[in-house]
mmCIF file of C-alpha atoms in Angstrom:
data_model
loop_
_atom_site.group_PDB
_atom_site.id
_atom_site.type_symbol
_atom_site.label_atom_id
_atom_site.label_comp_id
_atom_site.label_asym_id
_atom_site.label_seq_id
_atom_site.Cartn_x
_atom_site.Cartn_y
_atom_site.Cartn_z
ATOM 1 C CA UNK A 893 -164.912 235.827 132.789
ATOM 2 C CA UNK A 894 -165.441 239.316 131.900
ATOM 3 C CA UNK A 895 -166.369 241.806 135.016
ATOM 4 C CA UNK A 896 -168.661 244.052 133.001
ATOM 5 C CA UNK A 897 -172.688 244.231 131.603
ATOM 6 C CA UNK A 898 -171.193 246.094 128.697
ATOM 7 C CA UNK A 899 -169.229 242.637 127.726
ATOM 8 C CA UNK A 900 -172.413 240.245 128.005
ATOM 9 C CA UNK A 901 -172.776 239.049 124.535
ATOM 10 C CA UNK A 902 -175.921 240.947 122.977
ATOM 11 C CA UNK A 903 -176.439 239.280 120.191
ATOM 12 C CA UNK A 904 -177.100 235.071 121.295
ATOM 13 C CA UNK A 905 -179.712 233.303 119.651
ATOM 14 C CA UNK A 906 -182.293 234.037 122.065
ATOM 15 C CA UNK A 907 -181.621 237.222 123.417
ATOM 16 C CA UNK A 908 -178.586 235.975 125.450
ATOM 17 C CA UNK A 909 -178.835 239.487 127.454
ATOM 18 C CA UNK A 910 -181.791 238.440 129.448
ATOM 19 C CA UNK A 911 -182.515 240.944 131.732
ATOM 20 C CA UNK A 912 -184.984 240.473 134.921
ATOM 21 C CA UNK A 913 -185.532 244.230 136.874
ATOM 22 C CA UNK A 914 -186.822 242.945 140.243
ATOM 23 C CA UNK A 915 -188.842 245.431 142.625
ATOM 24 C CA UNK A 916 -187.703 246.254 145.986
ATOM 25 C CA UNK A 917 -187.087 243.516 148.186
ATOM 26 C CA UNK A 918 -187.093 245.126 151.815
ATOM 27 C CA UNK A 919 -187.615 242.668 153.576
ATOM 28 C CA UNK A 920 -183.730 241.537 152.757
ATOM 29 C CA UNK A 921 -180.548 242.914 154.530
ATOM 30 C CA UNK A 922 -177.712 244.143 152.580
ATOM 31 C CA UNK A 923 -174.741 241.795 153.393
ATOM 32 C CA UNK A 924 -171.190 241.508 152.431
ATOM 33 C CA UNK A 925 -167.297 241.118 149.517
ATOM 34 C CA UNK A 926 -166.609 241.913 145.910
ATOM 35 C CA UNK A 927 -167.724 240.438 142.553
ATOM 36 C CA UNK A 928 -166.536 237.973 139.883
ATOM 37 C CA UNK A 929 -166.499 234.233 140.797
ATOM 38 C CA UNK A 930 -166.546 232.865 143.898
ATOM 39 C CA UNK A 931 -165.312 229.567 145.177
ATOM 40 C CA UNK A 932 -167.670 227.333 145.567
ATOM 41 C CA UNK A 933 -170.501 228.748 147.960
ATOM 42 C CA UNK A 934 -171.627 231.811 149.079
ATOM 43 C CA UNK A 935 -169.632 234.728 149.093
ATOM 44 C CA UNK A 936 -170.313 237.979 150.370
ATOM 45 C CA UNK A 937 -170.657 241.184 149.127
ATOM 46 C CA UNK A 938 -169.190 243.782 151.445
ATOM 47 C CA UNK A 939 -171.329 247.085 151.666
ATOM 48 C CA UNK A 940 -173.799 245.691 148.438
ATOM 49 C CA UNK A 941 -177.344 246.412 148.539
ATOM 50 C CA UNK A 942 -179.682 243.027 147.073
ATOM 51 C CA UNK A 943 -179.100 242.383 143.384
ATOM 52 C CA UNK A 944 -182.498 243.909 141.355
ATOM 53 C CA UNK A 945 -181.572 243.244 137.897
ATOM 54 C CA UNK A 946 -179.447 240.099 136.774
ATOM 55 C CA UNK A 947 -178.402 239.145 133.078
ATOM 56 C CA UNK A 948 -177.327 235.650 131.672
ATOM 57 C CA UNK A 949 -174.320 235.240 130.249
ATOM 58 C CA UNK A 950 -174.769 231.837 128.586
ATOM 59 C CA UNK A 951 -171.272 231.510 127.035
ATOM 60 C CA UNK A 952 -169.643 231.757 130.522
ATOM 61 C CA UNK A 953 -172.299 229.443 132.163
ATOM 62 C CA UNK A 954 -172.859 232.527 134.684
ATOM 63 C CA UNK A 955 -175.386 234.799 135.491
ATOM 64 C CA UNK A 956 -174.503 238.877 136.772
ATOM 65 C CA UNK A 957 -176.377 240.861 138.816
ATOM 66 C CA UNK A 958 -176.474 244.283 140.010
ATOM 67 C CA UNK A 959 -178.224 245.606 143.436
ATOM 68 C CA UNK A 960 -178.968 249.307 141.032
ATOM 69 C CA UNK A 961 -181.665 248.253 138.643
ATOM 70 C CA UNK A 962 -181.113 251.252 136.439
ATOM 71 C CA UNK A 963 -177.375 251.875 136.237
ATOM 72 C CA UNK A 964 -176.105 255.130 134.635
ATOM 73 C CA UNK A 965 -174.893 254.254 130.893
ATOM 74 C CA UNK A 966 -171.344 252.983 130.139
ATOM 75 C CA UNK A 967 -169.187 250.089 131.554
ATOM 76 C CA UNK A 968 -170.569 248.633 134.793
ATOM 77 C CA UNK A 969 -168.857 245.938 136.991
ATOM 78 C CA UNK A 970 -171.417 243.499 138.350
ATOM 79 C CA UNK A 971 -172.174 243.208 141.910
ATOM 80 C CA UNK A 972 -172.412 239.857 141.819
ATOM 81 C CA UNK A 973 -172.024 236.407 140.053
ATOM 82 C CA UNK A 974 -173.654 232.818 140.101
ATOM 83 C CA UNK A 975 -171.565 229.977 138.238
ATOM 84 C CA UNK A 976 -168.142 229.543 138.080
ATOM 85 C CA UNK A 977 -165.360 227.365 136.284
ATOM 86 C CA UNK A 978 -165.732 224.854 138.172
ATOM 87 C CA UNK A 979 -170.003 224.670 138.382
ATOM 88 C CA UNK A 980 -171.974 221.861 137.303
ATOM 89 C CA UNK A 981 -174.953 224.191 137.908
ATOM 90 C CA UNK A 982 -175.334 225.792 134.807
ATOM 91 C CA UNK A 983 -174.356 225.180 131.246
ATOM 92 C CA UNK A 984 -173.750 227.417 127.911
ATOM 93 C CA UNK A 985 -177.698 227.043 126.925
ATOM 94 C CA UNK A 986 -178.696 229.625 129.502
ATOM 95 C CA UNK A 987 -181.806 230.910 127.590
ATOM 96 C CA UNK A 988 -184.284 232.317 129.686
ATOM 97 C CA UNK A 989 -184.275 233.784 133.363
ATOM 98 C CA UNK A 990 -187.435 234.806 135.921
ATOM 99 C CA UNK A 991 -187.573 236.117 139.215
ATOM 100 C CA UNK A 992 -190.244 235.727 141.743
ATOM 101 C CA UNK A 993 -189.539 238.724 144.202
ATOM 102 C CA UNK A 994 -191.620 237.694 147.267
ATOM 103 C CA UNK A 995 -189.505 234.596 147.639
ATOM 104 C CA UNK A 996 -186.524 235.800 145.995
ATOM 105 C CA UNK A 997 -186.019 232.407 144.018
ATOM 106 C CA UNK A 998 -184.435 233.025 140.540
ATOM 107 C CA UNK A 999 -185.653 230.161 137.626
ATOM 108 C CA UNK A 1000 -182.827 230.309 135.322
ATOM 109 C CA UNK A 1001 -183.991 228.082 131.885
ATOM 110 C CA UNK A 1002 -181.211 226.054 131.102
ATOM 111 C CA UNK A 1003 -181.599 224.072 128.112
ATOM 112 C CA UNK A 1004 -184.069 220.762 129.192
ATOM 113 C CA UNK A 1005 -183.400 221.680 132.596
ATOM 114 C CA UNK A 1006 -184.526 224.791 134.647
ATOM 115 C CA UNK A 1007 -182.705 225.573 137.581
ATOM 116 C CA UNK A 1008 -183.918 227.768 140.754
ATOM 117 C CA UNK A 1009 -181.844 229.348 143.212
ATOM 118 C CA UNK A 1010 -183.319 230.493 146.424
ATOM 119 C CA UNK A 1011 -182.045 233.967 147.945
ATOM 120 C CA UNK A 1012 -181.359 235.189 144.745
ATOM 121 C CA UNK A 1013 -180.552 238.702 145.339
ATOM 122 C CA UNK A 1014 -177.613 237.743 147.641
ATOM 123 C CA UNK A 1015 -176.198 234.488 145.681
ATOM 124 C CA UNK A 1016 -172.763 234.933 144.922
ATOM 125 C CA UNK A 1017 -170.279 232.692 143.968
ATOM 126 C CA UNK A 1018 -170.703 229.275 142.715
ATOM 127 C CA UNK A 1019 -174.011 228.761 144.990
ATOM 128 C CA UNK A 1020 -175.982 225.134 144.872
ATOM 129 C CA UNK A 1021 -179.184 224.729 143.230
ATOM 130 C CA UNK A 1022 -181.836 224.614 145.416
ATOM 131 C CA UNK A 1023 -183.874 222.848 142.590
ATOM 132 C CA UNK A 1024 -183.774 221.404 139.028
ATOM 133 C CA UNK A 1025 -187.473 221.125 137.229
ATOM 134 C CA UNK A 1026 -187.181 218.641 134.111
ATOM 135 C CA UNK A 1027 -189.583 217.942 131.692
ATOM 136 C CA UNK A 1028 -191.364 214.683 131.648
ATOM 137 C CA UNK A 1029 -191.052 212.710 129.648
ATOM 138 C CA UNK A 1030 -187.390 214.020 129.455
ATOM 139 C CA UNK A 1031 -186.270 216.302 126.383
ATOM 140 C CA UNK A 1032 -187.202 219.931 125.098
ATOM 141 C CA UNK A 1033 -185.701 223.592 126.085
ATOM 142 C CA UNK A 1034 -186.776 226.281 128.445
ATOM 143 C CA UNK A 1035 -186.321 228.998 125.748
ATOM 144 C CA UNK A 1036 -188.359 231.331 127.867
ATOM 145 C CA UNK A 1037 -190.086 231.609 131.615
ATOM 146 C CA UNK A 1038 -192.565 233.548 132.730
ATOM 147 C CA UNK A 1039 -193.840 233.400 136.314
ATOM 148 C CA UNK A 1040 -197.306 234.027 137.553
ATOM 149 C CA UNK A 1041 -196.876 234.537 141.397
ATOM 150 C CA UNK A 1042 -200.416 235.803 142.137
ATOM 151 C CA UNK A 1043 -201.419 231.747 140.877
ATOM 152 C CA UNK A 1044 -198.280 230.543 141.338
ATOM 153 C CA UNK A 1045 -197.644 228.804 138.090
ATOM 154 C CA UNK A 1046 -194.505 228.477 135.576
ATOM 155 C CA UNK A 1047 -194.672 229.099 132.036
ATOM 156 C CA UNK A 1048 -192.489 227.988 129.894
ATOM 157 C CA UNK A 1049 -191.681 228.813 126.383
ATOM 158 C CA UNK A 1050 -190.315 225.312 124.934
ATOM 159 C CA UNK A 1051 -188.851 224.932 121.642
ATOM 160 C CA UNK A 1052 -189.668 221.455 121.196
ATOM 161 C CA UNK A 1053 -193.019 220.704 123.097
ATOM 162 C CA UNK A 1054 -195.183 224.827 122.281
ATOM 163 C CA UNK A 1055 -195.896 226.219 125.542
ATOM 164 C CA UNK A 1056 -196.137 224.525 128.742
ATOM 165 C CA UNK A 1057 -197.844 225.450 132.170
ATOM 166 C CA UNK A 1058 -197.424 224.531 135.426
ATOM 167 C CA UNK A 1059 -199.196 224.662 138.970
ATOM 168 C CA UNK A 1060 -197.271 225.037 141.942
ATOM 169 C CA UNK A 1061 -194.425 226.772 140.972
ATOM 170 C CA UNK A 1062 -192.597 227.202 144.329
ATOM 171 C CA UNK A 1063 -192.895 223.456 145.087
ATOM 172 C CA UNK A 1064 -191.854 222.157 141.600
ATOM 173 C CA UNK A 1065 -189.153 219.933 141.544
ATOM 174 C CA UNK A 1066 -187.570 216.919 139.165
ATOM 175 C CA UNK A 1067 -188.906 215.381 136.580
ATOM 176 C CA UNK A 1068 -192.474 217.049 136.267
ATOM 177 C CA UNK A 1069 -195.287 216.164 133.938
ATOM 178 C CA UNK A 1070 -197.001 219.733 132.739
ATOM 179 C CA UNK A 1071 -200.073 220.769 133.784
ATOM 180 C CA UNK A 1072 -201.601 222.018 130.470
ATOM 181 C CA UNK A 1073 -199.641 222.487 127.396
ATOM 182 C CA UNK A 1074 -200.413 224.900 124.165
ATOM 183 C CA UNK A 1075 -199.150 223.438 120.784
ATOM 184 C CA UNK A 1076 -199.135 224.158 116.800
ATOM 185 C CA UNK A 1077 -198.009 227.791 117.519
ATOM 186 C CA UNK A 1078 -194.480 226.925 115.513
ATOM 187 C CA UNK A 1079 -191.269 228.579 116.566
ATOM 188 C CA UNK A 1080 -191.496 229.986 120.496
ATOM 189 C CA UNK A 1081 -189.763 232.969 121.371
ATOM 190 C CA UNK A 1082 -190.922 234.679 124.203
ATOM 191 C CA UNK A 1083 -193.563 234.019 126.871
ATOM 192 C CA UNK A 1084 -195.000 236.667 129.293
ATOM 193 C CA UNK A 1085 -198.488 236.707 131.660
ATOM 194 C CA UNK A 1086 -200.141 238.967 132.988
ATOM 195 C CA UNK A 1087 -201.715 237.454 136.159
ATOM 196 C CA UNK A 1088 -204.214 240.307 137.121
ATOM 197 C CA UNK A 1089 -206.370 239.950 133.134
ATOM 198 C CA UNK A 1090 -205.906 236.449 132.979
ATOM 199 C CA UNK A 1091 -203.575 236.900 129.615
ATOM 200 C CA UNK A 1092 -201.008 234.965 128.350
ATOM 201 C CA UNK A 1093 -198.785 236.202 126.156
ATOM 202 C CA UNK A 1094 -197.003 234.178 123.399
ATOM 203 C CA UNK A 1095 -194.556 235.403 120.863
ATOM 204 C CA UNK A 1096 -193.933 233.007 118.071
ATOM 205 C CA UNK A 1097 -193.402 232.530 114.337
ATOM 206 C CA UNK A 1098 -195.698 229.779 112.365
ATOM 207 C CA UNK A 1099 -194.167 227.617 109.575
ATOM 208 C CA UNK A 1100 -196.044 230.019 106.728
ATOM 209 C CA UNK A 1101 -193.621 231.801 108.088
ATOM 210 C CA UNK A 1102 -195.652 234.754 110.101
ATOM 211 C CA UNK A 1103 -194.610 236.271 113.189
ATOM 212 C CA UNK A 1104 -196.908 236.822 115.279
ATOM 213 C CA UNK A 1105 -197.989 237.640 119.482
ATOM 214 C CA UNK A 1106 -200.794 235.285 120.145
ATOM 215 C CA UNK A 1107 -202.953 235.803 123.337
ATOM 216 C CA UNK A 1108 -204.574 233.475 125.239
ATOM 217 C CA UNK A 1109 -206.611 233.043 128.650
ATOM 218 C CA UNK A 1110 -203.881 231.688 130.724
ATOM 219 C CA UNK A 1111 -205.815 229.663 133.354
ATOM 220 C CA UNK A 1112 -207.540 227.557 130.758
ATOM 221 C CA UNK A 1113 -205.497 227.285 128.027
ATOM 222 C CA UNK A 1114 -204.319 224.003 126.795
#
């Protein structure tokens, strides 16, 4: 797998350089050992501050990270790795990636499934999920996550089903029937909320075709 940022493909689909800049997490210690792919687990990071920024790298079923959230231009080696040869964690349909910084979990959207690793800015290695949200019924693709922590609900952008919302975002787990969803918007690309006006944000393109940003109120709308 390649060692560098500068190598993540740029050009996927969906933005397959997802990048999520996470703030401060003091709270964490810095712990221990050096990048690439671990085996299987856990492994440290010797003299490595928390990851604050991590990018998907769909083709290599892996996700980088790096504890400097604003690295100086050029080639960069990540700090750290989740996914491996060997993991049955993640697969090449990585599309979408949020972090909720109070309880450092990372929600990585991987095709119908969305995966959430706990103690993000330390996972290194080939770590386990901690848990695996499915639609239900079964089917679509988490194209896109957005994460209101203030409410805690999940967004997702799904290509198949519009947009669909969820309560209880930290205690989501298997096959989950959505709270509320938004349809007839077309083509999703991008979700984002902003928790504090109440706004959803929903970047999509209609089958006219327009593009377009559509905003909603995004604890009522369904």
């Amino acid at each position: 797998m390649p060692t560098y940022l500068e190598r993540f493909p740029a050009n996927q689909r969906r933005a397959a350089f997802l990048i999520v800049a996470a703030i401060q997490l003091a709270s964490l210690a810095a712990c221990g050992g050096g990048g690439g792919y671990g085996g299987g687990g856990n492994t440290p990071v010797t003299g490595v501050g928390p990851s604050k920024l991590f990018a998907a790298d769909s083709p290599h079923m892996a996700i980088g990270s790096l504890a400097n959230p604003n690295p100086s231009a050029g080639m960069l080696t990540v700090d750290r790795t989740i996914g491996g040869p060997a993991s049955i964690y993640l697969t090449n349909n990585i599309g979408s990636l949020a972090l909720n910084t109070t309880s450092d979990s990372l929600y990585v959207g991987n095709g119908t499934a969305i995966k959430v690793f706990n103690s993000a800015s330390m996972a290194n290695g080939d770590p386990v999920q901690n848990r695996t949200i499915t639609n239900s019924p079964a089917g679509g693709n988490a194209g896109s996550l957005a994460l209101d922590t203030t409410n805690n609900r999940l967004y997702v952008g799904d290509d198949v089903f519009g947009v669909r919302m969820f309560n209880n975002a930290s205690g989501l787990n298997g096959a989950t029937a959505s709270t509320r969803v938004i349809t007839g918007l077309g083509a999703i690309h991008g979700v984002a909320v902003d928790a504090g006006n109440d706004i959803l944000y929903v970047s999509n393109t209609t089958s006219v075709p327009s593009n377009q940003i559509n905003l909603f109120t995004a604890s009522t709308a369904n």
